[in-house]
mmCIF file of C-alpha atoms in Angstrom:
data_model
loop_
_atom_site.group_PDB
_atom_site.id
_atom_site.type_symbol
_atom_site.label_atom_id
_atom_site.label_comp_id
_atom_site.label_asym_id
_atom_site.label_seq_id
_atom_site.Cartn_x
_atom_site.Cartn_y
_atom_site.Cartn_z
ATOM 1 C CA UNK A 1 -42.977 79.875 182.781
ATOM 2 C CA UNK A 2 -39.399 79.154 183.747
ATOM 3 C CA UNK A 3 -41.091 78.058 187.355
ATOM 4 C CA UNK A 4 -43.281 75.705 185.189
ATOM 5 C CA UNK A 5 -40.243 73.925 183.204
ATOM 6 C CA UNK A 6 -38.346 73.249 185.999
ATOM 7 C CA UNK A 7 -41.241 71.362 187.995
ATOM 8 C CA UNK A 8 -41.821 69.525 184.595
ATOM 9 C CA UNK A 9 -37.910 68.798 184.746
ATOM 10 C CA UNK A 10 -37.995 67.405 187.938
ATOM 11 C CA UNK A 11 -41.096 65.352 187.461
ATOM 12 C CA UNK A 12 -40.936 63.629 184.394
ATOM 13 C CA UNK A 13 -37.118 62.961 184.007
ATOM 14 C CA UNK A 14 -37.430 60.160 181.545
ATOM 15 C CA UNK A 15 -39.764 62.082 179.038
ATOM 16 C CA UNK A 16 -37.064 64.974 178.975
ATOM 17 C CA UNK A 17 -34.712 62.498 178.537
ATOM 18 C CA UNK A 18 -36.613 60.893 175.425
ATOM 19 C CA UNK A 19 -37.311 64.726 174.223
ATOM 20 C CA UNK A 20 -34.040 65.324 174.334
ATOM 21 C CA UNK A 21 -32.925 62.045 172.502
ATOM 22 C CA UNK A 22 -35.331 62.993 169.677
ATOM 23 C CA UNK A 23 -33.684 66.691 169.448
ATOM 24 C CA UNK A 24 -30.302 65.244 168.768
ATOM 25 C CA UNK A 25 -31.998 62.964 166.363
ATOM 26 C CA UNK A 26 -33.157 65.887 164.595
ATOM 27 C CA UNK A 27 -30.125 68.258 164.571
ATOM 28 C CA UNK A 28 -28.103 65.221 163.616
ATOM 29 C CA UNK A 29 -30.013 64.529 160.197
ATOM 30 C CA UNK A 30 -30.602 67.865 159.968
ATOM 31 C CA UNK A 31 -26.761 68.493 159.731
ATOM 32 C CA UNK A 32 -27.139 65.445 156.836
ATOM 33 C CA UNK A 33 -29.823 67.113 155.083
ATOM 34 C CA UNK A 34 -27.624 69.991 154.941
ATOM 35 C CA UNK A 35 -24.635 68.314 153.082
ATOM 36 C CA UNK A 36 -27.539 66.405 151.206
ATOM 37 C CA UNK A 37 -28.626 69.944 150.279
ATOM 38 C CA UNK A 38 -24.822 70.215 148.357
ATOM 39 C CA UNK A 39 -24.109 66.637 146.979
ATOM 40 C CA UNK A 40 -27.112 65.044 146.776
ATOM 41 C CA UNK A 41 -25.621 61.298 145.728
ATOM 42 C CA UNK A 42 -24.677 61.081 149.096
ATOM 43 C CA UNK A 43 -26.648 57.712 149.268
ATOM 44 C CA UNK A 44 -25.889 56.545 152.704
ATOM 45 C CA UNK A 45 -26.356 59.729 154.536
ATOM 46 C CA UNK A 46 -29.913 59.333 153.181
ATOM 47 C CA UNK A 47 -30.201 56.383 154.193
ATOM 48 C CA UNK A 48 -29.232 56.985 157.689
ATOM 49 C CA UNK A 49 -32.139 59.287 157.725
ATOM 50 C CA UNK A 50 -34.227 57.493 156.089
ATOM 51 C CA UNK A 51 -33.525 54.351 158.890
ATOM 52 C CA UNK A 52 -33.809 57.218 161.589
ATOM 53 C CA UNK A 53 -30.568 56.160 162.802
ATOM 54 C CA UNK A 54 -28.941 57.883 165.349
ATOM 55 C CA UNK A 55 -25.246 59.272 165.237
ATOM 56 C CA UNK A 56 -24.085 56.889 167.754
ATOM 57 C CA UNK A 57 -25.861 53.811 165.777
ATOM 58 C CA UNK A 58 -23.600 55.398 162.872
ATOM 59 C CA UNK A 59 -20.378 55.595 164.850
ATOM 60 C CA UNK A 60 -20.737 51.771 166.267
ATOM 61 C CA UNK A 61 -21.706 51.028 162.495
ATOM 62 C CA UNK A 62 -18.218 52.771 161.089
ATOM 63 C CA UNK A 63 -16.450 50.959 163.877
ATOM 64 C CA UNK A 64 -17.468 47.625 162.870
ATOM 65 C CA UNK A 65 -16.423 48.511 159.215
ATOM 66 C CA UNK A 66 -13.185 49.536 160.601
ATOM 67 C CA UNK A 67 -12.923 46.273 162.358
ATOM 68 C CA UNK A 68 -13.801 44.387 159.007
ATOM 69 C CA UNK A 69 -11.816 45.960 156.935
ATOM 70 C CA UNK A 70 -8.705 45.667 159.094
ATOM 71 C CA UNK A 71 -9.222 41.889 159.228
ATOM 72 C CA UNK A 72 -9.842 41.723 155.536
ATOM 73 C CA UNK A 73 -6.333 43.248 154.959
ATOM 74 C CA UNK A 74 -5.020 41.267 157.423
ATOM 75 C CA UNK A 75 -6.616 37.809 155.513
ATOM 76 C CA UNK A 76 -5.450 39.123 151.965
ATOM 77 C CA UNK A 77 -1.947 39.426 153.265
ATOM 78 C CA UNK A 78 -2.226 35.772 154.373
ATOM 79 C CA UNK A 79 -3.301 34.766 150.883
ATOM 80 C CA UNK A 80 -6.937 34.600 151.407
ATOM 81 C CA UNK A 81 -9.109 35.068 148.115
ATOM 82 C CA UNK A 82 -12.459 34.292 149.841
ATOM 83 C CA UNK A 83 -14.480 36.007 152.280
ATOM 84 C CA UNK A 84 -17.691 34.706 152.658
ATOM 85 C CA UNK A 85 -17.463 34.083 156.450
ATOM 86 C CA UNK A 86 -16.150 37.941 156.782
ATOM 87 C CA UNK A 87 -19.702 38.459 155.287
ATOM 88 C CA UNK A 88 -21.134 36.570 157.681
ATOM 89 C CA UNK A 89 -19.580 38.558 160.190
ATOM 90 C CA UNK A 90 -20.533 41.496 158.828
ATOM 91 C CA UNK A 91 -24.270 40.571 158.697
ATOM 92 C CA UNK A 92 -24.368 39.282 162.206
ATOM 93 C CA UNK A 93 -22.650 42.890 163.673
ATOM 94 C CA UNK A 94 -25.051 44.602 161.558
ATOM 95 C CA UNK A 95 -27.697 46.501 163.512
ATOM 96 C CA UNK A 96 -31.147 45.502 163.135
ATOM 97 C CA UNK A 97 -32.215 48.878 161.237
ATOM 98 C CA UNK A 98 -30.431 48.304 158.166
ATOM 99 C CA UNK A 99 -30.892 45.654 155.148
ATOM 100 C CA UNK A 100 -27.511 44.212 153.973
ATOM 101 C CA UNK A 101 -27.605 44.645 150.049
ATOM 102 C CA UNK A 102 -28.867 48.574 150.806
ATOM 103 C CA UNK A 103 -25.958 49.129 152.911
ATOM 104 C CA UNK A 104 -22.900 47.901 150.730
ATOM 105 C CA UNK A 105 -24.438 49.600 147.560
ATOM 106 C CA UNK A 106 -25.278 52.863 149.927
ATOM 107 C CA UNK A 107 -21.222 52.673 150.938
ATOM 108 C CA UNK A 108 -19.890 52.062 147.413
ATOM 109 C CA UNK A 109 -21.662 55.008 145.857
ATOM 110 C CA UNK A 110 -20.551 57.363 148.645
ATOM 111 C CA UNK A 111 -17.312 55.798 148.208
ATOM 112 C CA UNK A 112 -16.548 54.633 152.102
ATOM 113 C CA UNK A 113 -14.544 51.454 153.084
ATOM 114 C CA UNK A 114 -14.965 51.062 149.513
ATOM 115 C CA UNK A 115 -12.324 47.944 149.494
ATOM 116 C CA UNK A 116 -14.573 46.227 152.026
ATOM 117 C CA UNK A 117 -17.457 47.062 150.394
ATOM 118 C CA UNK A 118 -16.399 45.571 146.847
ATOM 119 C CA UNK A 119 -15.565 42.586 148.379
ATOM 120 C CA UNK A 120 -18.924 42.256 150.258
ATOM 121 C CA UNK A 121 -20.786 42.665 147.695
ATOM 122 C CA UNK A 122 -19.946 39.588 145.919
ATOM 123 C CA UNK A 123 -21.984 38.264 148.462
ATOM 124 C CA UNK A 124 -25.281 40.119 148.515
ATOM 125 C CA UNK A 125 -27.142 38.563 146.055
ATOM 126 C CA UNK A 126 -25.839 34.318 147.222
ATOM 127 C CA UNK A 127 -27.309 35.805 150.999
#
């Protein structure tokens, strides 16, 4: 059998490649389910699962958010009181997978980048 997987291995290297994609998938909302399991108003780790997105389409997602919410700091210390184009912004980084209004209310009841997501959700509903 081990003779077998190894010829498979060598012959179709972009299935394994797409297998193994899909197992990370898996163990990755698996390990969400799991803290799901224990607080289970943990809207946007259900949501990432729901969405099927990956861990690294979650890490580039938290990075814009970073981004964001260091240049809404940055614009409220320079007296700014609107931020309608830093919701534009927002919705133009925004990957493809994921709806706008679901992903600010997702963040605010979890409670992440909540002072970004406060602000951008004046603007979910004039979108």
């Amino acid at each position: 059998m081990n003779i077998k997987v190894l010829i498979w291995n060598e012959v179709n290297p972009v299935e394994n490649h797409e297998l193994l994609n899909k197992i990370q998938l898996l163990e990755y909302h698996q390990r969400l389910l799991l803290t799901l399991i224990n607080n289970p108003k943990q809207d946007f780790y259900r949501m990432i699962i729901e969405k099927g997105l990956s861990e690294q389409e979650v890490r580039e997602f938290m990075q814009i958010c970073d981004e964001l919410s260091i240049k809404m700091e940055e614009q409220k210390a320079e007296g700014f009181i609107y931020f309608q184009p830093l919701f534009t912004e927002f919705l133009y980084l925004l990957p493809d997978k994921l709806d706008s209004k679901e992903v600010i209310l997702a963040c605010s009841s979890q409670g992440l980048y909540l002072p970004l997501m406060k602000e951008l959700n004046k603007y979910i509903y004039a979108d």
